[in-house]
Short mmCIF file of N, CA, C and O and ligand atoms in Angstrom, two decimals:
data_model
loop_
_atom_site.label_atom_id
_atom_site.label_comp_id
_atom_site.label_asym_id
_atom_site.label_seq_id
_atom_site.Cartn_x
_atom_site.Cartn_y
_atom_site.Cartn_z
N UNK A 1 -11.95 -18.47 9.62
CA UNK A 1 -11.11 -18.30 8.44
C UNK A 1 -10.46 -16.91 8.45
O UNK A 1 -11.05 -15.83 8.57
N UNK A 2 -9.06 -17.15 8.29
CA UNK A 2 -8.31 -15.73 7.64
C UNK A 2 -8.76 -14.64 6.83
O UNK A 2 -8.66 -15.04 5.67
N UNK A 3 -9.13 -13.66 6.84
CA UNK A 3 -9.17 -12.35 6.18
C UNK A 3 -7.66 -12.12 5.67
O UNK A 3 -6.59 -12.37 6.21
N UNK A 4 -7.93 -11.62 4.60
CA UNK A 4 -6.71 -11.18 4.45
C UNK A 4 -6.99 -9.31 3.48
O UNK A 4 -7.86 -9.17 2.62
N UNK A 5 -6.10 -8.22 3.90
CA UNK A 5 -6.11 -6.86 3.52
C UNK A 5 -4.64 -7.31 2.29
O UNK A 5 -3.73 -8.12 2.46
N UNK A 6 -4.87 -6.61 1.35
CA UNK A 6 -3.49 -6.66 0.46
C UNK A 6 -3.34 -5.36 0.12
O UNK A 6 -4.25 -4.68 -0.37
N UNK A 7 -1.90 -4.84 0.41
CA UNK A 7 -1.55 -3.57 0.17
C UNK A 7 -0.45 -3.24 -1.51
O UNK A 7 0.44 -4.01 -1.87
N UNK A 8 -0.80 -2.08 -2.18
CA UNK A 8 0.55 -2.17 -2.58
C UNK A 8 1.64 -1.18 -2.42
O UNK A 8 1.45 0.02 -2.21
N UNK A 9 3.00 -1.87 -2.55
CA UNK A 9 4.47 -1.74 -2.74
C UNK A 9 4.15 -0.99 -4.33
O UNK A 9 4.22 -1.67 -5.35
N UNK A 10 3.92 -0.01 -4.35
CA UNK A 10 4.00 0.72 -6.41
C UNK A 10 5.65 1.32 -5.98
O UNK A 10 5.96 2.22 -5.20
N UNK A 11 6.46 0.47 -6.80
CA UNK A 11 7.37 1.08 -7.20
C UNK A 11 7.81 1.49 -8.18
O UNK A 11 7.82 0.64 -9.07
N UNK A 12 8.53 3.19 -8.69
CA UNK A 12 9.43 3.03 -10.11
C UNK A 12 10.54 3.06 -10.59
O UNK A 12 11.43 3.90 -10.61
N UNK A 13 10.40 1.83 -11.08
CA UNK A 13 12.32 1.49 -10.79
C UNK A 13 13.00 2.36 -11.31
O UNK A 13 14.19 2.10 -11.11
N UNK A 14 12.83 3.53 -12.03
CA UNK A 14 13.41 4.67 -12.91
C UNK A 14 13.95 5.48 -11.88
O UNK A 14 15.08 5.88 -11.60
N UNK A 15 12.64 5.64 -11.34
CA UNK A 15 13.33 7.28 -10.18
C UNK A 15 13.70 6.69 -8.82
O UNK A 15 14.54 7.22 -8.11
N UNK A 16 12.92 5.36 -8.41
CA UNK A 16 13.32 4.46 -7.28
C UNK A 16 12.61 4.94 -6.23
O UNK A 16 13.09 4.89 -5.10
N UNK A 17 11.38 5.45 -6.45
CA UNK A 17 10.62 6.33 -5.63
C UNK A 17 8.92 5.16 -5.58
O UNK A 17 8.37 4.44 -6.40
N UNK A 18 8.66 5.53 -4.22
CA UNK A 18 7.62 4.71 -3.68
C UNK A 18 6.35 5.51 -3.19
O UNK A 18 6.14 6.33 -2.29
N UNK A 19 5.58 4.90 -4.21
CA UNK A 19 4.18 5.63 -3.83
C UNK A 19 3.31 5.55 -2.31
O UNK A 19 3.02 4.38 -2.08
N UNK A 20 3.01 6.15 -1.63
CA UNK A 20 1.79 6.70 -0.59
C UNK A 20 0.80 7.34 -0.51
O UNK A 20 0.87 8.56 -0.61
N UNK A 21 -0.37 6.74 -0.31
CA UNK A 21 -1.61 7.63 0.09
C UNK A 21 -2.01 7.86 1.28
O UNK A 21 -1.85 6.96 2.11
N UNK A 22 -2.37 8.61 1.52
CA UNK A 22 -2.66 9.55 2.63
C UNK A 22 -4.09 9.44 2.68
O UNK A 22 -4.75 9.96 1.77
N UNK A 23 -4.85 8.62 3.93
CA UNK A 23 -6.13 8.13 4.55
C UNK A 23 -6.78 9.27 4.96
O UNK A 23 -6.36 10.26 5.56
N UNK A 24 -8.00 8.93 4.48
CA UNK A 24 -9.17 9.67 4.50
C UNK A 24 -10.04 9.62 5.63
O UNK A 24 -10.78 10.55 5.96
N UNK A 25 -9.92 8.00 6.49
CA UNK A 25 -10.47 7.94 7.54
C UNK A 25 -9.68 6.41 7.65
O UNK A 25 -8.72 5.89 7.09
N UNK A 26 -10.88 5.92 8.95
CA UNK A 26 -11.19 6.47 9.84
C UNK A 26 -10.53 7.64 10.75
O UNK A 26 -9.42 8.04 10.38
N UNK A 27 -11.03 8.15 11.74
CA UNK A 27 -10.29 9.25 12.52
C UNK A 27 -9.14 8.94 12.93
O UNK A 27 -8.27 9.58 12.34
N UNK A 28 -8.73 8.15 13.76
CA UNK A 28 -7.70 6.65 14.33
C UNK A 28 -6.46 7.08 13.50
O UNK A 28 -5.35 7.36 13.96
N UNK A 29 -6.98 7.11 11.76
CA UNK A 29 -5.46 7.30 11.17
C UNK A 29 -5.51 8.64 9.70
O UNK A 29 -4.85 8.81 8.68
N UNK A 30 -6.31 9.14 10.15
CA UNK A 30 -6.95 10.26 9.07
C UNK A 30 -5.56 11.04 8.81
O UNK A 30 -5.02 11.19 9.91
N UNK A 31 -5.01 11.41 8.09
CA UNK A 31 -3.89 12.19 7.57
C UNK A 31 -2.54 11.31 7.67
O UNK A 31 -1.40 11.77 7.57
N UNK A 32 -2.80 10.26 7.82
CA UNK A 32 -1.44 8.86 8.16
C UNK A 32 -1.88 8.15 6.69
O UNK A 32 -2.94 7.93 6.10
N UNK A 33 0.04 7.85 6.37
CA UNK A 33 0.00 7.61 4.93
C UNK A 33 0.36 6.51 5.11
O UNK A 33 1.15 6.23 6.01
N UNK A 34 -0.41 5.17 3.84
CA UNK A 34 -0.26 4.05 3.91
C UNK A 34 -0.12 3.92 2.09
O UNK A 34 -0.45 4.59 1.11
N UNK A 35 0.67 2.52 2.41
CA UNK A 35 0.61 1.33 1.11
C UNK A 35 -1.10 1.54 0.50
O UNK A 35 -1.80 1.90 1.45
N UNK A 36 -1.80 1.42 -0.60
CA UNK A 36 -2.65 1.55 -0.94
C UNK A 36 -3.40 0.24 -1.24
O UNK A 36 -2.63 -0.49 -1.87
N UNK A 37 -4.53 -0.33 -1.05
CA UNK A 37 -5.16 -1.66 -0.93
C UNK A 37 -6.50 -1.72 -0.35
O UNK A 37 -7.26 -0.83 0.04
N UNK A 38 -6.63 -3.17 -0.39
CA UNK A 38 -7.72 -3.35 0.49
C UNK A 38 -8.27 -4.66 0.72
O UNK A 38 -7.39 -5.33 0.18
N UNK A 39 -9.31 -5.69 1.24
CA UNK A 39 -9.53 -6.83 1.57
C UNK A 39 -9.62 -7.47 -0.10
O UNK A 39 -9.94 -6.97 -1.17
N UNK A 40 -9.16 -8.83 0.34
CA UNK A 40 -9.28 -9.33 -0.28
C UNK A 40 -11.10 -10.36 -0.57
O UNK A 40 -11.75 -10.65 0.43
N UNK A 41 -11.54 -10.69 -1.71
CA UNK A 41 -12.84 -10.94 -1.83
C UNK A 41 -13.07 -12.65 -1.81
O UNK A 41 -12.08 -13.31 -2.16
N UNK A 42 -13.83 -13.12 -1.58
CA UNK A 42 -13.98 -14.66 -1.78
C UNK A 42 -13.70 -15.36 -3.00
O UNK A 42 -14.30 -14.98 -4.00
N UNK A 43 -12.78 -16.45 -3.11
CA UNK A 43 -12.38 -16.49 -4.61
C UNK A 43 -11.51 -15.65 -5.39
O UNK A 43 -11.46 -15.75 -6.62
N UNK A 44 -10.77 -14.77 -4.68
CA UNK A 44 -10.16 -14.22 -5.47
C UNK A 44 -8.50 -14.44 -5.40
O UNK A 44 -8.33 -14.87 -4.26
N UNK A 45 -7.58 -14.39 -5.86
CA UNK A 45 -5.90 -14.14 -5.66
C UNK A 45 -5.83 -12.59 -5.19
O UNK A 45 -6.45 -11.54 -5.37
N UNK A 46 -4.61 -13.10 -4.41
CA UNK A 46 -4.66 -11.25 -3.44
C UNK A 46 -3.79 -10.56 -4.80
O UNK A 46 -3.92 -9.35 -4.92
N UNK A 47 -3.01 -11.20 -5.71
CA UNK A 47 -3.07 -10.13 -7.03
C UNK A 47 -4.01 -9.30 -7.39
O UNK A 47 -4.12 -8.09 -7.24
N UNK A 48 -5.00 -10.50 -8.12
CA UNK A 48 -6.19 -9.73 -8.50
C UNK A 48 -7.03 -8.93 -7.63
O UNK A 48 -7.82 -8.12 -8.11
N UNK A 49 -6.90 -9.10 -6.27
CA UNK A 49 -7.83 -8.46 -6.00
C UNK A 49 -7.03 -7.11 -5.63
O UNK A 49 -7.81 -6.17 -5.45
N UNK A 50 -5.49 -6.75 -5.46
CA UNK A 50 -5.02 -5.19 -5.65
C UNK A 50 -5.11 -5.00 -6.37
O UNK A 50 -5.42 -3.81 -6.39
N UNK A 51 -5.02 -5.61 -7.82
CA UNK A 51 -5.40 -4.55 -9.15
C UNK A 51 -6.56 -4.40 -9.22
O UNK A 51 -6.91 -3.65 -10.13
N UNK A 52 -7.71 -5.02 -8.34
CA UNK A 52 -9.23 -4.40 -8.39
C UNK A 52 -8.78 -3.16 -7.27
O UNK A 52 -8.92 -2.10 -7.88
N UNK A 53 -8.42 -2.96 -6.23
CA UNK A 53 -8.66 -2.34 -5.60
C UNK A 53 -7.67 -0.92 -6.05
O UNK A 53 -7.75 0.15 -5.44
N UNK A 54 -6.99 -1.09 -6.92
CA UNK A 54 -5.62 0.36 -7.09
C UNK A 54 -6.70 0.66 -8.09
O UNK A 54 -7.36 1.67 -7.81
N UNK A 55 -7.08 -0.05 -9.34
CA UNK A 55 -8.47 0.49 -10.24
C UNK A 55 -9.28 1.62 -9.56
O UNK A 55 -9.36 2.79 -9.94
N UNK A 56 -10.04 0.86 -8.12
CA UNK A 56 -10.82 1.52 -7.53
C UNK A 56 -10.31 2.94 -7.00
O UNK A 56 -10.74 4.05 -7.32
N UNK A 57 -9.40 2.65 -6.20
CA UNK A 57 -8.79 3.95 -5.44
C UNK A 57 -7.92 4.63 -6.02
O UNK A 57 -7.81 5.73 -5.50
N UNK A 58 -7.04 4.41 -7.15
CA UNK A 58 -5.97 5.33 -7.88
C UNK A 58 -6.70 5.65 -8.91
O UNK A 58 -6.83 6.84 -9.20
N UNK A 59 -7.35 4.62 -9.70
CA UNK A 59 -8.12 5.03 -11.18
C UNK A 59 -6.93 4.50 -12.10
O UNK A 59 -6.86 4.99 -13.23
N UNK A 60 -5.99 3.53 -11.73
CA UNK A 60 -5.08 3.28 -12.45
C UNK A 60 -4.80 1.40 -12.70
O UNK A 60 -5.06 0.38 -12.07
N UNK A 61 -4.29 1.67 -13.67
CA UNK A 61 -3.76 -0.12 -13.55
C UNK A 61 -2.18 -0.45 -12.63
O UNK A 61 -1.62 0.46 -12.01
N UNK A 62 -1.75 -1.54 -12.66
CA UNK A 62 -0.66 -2.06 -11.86
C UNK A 62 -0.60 -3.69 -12.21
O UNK A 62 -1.51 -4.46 -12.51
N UNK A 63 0.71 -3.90 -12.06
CA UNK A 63 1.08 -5.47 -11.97
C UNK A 63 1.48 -5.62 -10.68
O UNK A 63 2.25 -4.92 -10.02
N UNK A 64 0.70 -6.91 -10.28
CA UNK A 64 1.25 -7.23 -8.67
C UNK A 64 2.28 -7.82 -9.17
O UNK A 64 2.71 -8.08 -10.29
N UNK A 65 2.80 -8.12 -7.38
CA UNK A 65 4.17 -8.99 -7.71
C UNK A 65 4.80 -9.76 -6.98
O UNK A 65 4.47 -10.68 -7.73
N UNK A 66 5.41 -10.28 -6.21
CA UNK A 66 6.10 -11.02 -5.11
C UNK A 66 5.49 -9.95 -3.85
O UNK A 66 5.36 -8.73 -3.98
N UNK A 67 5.15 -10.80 -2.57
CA UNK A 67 5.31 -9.92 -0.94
C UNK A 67 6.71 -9.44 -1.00
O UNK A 67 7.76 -9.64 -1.61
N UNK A 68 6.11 -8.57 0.11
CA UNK A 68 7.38 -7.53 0.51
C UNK A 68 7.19 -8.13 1.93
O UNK A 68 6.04 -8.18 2.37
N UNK A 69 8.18 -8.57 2.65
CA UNK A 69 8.32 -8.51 4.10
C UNK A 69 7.12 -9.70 4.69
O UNK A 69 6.49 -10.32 3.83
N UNK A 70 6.98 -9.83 5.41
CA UNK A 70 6.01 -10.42 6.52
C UNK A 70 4.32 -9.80 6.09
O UNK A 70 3.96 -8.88 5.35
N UNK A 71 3.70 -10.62 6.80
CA UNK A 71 2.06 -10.21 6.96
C UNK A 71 2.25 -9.63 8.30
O UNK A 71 3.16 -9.89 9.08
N UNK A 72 1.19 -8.76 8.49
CA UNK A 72 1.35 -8.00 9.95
C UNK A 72 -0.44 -8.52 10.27
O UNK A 72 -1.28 -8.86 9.44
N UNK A 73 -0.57 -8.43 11.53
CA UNK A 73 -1.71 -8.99 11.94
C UNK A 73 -2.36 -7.93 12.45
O UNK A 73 -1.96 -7.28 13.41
N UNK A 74 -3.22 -7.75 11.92
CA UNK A 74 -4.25 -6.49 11.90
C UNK A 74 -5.23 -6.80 13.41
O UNK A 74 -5.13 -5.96 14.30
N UNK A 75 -5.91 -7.71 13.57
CA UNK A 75 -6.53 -7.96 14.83
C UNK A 75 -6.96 -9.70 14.45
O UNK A 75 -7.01 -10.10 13.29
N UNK A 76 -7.22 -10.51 15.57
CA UNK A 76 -7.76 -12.12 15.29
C UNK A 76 -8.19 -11.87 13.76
O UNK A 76 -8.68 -10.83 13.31
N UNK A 77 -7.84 -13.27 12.95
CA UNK A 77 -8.64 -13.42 11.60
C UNK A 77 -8.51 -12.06 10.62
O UNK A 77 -9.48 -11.84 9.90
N UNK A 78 -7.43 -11.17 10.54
CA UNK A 78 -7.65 -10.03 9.85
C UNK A 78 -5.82 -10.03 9.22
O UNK A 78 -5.05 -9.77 10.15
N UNK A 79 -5.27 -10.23 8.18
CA UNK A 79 -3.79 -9.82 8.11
C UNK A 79 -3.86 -9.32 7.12
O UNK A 79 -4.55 -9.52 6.12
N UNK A 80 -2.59 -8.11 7.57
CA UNK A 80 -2.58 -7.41 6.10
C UNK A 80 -0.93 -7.80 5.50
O UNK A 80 0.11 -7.78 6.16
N UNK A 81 -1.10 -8.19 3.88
CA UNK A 81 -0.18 -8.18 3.33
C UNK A 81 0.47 -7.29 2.02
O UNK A 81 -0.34 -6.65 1.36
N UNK A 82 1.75 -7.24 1.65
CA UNK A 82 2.27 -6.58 0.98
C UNK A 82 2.82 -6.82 0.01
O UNK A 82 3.91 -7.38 0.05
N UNK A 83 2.02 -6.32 -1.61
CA UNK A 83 3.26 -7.18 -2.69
C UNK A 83 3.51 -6.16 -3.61
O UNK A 83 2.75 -5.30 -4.06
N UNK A 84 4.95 -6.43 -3.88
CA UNK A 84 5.06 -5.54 -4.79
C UNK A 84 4.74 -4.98 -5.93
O UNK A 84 4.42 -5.94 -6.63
N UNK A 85 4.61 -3.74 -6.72
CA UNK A 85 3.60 -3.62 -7.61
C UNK A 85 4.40 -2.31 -8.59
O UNK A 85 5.01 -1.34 -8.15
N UNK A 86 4.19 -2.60 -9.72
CA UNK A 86 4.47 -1.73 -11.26
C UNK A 86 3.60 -1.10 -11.75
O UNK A 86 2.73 -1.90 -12.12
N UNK A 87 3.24 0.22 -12.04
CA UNK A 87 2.65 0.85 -12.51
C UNK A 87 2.65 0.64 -13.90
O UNK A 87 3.59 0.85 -14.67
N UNK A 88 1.13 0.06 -14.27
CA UNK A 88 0.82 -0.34 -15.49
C UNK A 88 -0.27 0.25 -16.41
O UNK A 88 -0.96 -0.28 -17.28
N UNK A 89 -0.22 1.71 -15.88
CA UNK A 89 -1.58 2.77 -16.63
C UNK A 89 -1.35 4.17 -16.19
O UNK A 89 -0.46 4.38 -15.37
N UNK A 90 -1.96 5.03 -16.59
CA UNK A 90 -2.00 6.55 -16.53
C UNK A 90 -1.83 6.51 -15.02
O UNK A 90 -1.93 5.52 -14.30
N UNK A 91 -1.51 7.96 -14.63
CA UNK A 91 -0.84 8.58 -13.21
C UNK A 91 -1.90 8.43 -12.64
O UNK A 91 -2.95 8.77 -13.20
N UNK A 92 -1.88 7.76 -11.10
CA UNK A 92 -2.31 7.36 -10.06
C UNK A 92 -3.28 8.72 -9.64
O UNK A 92 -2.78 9.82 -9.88
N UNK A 93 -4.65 8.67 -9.03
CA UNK A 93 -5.27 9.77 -8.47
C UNK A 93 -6.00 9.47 -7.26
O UNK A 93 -6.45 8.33 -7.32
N UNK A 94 -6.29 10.11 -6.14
CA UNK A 94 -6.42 10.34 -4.90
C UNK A 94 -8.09 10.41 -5.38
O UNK A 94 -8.86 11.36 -5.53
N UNK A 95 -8.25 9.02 -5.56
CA UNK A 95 -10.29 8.93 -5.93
C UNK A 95 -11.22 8.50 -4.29
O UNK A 95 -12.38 8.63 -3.91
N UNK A 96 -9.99 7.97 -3.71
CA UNK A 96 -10.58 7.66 -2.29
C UNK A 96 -9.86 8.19 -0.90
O UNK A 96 -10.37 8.24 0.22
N UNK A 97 -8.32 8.63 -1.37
CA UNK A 97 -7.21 9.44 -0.35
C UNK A 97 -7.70 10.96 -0.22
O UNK A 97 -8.57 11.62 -0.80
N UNK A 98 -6.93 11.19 0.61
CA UNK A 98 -6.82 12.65 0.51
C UNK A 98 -5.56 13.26 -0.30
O UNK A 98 -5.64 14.32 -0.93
N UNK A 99 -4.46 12.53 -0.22
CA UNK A 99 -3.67 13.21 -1.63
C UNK A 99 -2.73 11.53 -1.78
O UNK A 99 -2.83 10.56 -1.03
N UNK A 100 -2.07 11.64 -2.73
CA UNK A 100 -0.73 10.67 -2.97
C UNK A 100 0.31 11.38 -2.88
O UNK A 100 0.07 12.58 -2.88
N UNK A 101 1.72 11.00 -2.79
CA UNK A 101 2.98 11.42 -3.19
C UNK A 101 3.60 10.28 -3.30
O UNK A 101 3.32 9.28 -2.64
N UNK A 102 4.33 10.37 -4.01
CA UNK A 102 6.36 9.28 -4.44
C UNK A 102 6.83 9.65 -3.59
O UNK A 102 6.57 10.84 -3.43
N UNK A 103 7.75 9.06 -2.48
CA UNK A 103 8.73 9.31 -1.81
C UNK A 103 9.83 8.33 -2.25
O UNK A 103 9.71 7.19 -2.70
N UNK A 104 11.10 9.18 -1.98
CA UNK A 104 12.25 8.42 -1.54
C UNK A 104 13.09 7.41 -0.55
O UNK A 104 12.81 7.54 0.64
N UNK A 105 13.91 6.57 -0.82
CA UNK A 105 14.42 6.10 0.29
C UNK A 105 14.04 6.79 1.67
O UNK A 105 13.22 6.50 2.55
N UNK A 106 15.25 8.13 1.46
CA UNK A 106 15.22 8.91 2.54
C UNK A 106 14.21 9.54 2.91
O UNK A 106 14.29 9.63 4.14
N UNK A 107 13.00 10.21 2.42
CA UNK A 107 11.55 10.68 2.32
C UNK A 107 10.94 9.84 3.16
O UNK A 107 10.20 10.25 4.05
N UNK A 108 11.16 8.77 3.00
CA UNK A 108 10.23 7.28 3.68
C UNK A 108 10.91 7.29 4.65
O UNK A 108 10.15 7.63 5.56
N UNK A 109 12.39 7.05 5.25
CA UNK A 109 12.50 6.68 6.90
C UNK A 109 12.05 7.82 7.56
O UNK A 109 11.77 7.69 8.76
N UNK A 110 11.88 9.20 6.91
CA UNK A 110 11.89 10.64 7.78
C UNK A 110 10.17 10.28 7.88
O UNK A 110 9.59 11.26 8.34
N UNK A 111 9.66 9.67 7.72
CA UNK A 111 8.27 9.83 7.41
C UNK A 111 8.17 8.72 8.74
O UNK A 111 7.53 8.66 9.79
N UNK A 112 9.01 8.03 8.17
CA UNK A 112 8.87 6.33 9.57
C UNK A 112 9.12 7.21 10.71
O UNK A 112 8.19 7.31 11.50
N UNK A 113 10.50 8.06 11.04
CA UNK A 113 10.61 8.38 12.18
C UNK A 113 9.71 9.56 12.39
O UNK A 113 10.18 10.17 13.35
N UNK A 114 8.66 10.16 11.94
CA UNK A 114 8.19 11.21 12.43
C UNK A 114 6.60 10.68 12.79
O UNK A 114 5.63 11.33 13.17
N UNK A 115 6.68 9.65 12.59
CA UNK A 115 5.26 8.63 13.10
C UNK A 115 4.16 9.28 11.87
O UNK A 115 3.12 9.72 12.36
N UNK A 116 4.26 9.37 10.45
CA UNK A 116 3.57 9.56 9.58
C UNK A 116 3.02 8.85 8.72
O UNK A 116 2.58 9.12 7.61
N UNK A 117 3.06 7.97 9.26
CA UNK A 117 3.13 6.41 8.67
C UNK A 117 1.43 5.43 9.44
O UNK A 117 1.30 5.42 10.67
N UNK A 118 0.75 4.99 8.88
CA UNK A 118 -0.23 4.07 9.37
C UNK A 118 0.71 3.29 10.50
O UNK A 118 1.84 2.95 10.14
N UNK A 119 0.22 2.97 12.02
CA UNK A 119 0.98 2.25 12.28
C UNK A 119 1.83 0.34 11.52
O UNK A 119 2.98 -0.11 11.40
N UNK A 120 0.26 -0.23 11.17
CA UNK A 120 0.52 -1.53 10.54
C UNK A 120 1.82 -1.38 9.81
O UNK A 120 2.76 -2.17 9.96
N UNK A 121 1.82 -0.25 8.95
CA UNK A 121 2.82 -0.26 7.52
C UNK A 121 4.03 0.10 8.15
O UNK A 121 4.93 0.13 7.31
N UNK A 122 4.38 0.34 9.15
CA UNK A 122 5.65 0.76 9.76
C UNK A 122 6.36 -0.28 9.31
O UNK A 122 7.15 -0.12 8.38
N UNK A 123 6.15 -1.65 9.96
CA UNK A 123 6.86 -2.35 9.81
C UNK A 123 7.47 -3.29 8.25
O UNK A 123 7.83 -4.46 8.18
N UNK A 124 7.41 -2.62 7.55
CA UNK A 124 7.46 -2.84 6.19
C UNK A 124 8.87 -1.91 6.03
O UNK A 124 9.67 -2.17 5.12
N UNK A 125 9.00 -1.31 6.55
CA UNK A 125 9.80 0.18 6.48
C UNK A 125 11.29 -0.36 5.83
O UNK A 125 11.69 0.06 4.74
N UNK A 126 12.26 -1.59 6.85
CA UNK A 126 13.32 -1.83 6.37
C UNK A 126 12.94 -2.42 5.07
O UNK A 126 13.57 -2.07 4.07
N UNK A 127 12.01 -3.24 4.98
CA UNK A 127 12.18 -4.14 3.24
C UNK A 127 11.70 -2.90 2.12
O UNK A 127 11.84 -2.98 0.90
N UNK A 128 11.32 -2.18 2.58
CA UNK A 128 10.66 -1.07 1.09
C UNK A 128 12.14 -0.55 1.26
O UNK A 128 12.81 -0.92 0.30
N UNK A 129 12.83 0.17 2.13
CA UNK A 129 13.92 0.90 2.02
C UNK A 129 14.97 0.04 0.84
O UNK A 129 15.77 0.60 0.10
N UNK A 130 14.75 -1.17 0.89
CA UNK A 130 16.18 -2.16 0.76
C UNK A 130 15.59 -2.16 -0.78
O UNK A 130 16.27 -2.10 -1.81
N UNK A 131 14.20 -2.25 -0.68
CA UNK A 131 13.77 -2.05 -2.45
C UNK A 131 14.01 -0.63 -3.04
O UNK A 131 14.03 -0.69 -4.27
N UNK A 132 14.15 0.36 -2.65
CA UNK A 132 14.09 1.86 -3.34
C UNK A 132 16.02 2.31 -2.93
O UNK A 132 16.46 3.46 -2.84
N UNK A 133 16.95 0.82 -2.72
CA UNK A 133 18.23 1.13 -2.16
C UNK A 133 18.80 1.78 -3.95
O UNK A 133 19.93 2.23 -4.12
N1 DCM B 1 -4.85 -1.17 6.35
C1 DCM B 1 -3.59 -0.87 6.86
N2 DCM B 1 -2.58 -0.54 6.00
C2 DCM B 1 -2.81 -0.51 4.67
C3 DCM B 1 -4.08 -0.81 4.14
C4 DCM B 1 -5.08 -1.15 5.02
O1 DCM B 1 -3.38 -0.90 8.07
N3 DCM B 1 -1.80 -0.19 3.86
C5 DCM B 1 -5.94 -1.55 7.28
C6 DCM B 1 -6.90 -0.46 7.61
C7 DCM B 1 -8.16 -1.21 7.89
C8 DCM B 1 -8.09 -2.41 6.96
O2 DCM B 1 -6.71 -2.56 6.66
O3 DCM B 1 -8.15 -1.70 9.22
C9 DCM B 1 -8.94 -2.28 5.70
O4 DCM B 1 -8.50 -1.19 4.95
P1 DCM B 1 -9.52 -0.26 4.11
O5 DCM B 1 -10.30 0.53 5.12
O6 DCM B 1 -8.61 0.60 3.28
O7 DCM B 1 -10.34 -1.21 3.31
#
């Protein structure tokens, strides 16, 4: 059976700026900034289970929302997916990252091309851009 990782897309449609956290480990990707998430649990909707997991790691609420882009295949039986997500509670905090930031359109490809990026989440890169257009 499929595993599935669910990441989120936090966007605000105000400033048009897209949230990143910056991994704590493993070593592999320690200071590489990703979509924020995590596995999904038995029985659960991969909604619910990012607003359990942004709870856990931001300390904040969120509304999931439609995927962004494709599932990327993490290794046999493991995919990670991407849905978009609204900040629905007090400012996001780095309870399990080493820091967060909002980036921009342009913030985000300079980040894609400077390999600062988790590899998996790279490929997300054109559909987040086309969302923060
Ligand atoms: N992962 C990823 N990109 C994300 C979130 C997670 O590549 N935006 C990967 C890293 C791990 C797995 O998913 O291989 C589980 O993530 P975590 O360690 O955060 O539970």
């Amino acid at each position: 059976m499929n595993r599935i990782v669910v990441a989120a897309a936090i966007i605000d449609d105000t400033s048009r700026m897209l949230l990143l956290a910056q991994r704590r480990y493993p070593p592999e990707v320690a200071g590489l900034w990703e979509l924020p998430g995590g596995k999904v649990e038995d029985g659960e909707s991969r909604r619910s289970a990012l607003e359990r997991e942004i709870a856990e790691e931001l300390g904040t609420a969120i509304e999931a929302g439609e995927q962004v882009g494709a599932a990327v295949v993490l290794r046999p039986g493991l995919e990670l997916v991407a849905l978009r997500a609204r900040l629905a509670g007090p400012p996001p905090r780095a309870l399990d990252h080493t820091a967060l930031c909002w980036v921009d359109a342009g913030r985000l490809r300079a980040m894609a091309a400077a390999g600062e990026l988790v590899p998996a989440d790279t490929a997300w890169v054109p559909d987040l851009l086309e969302l923060l257009a």
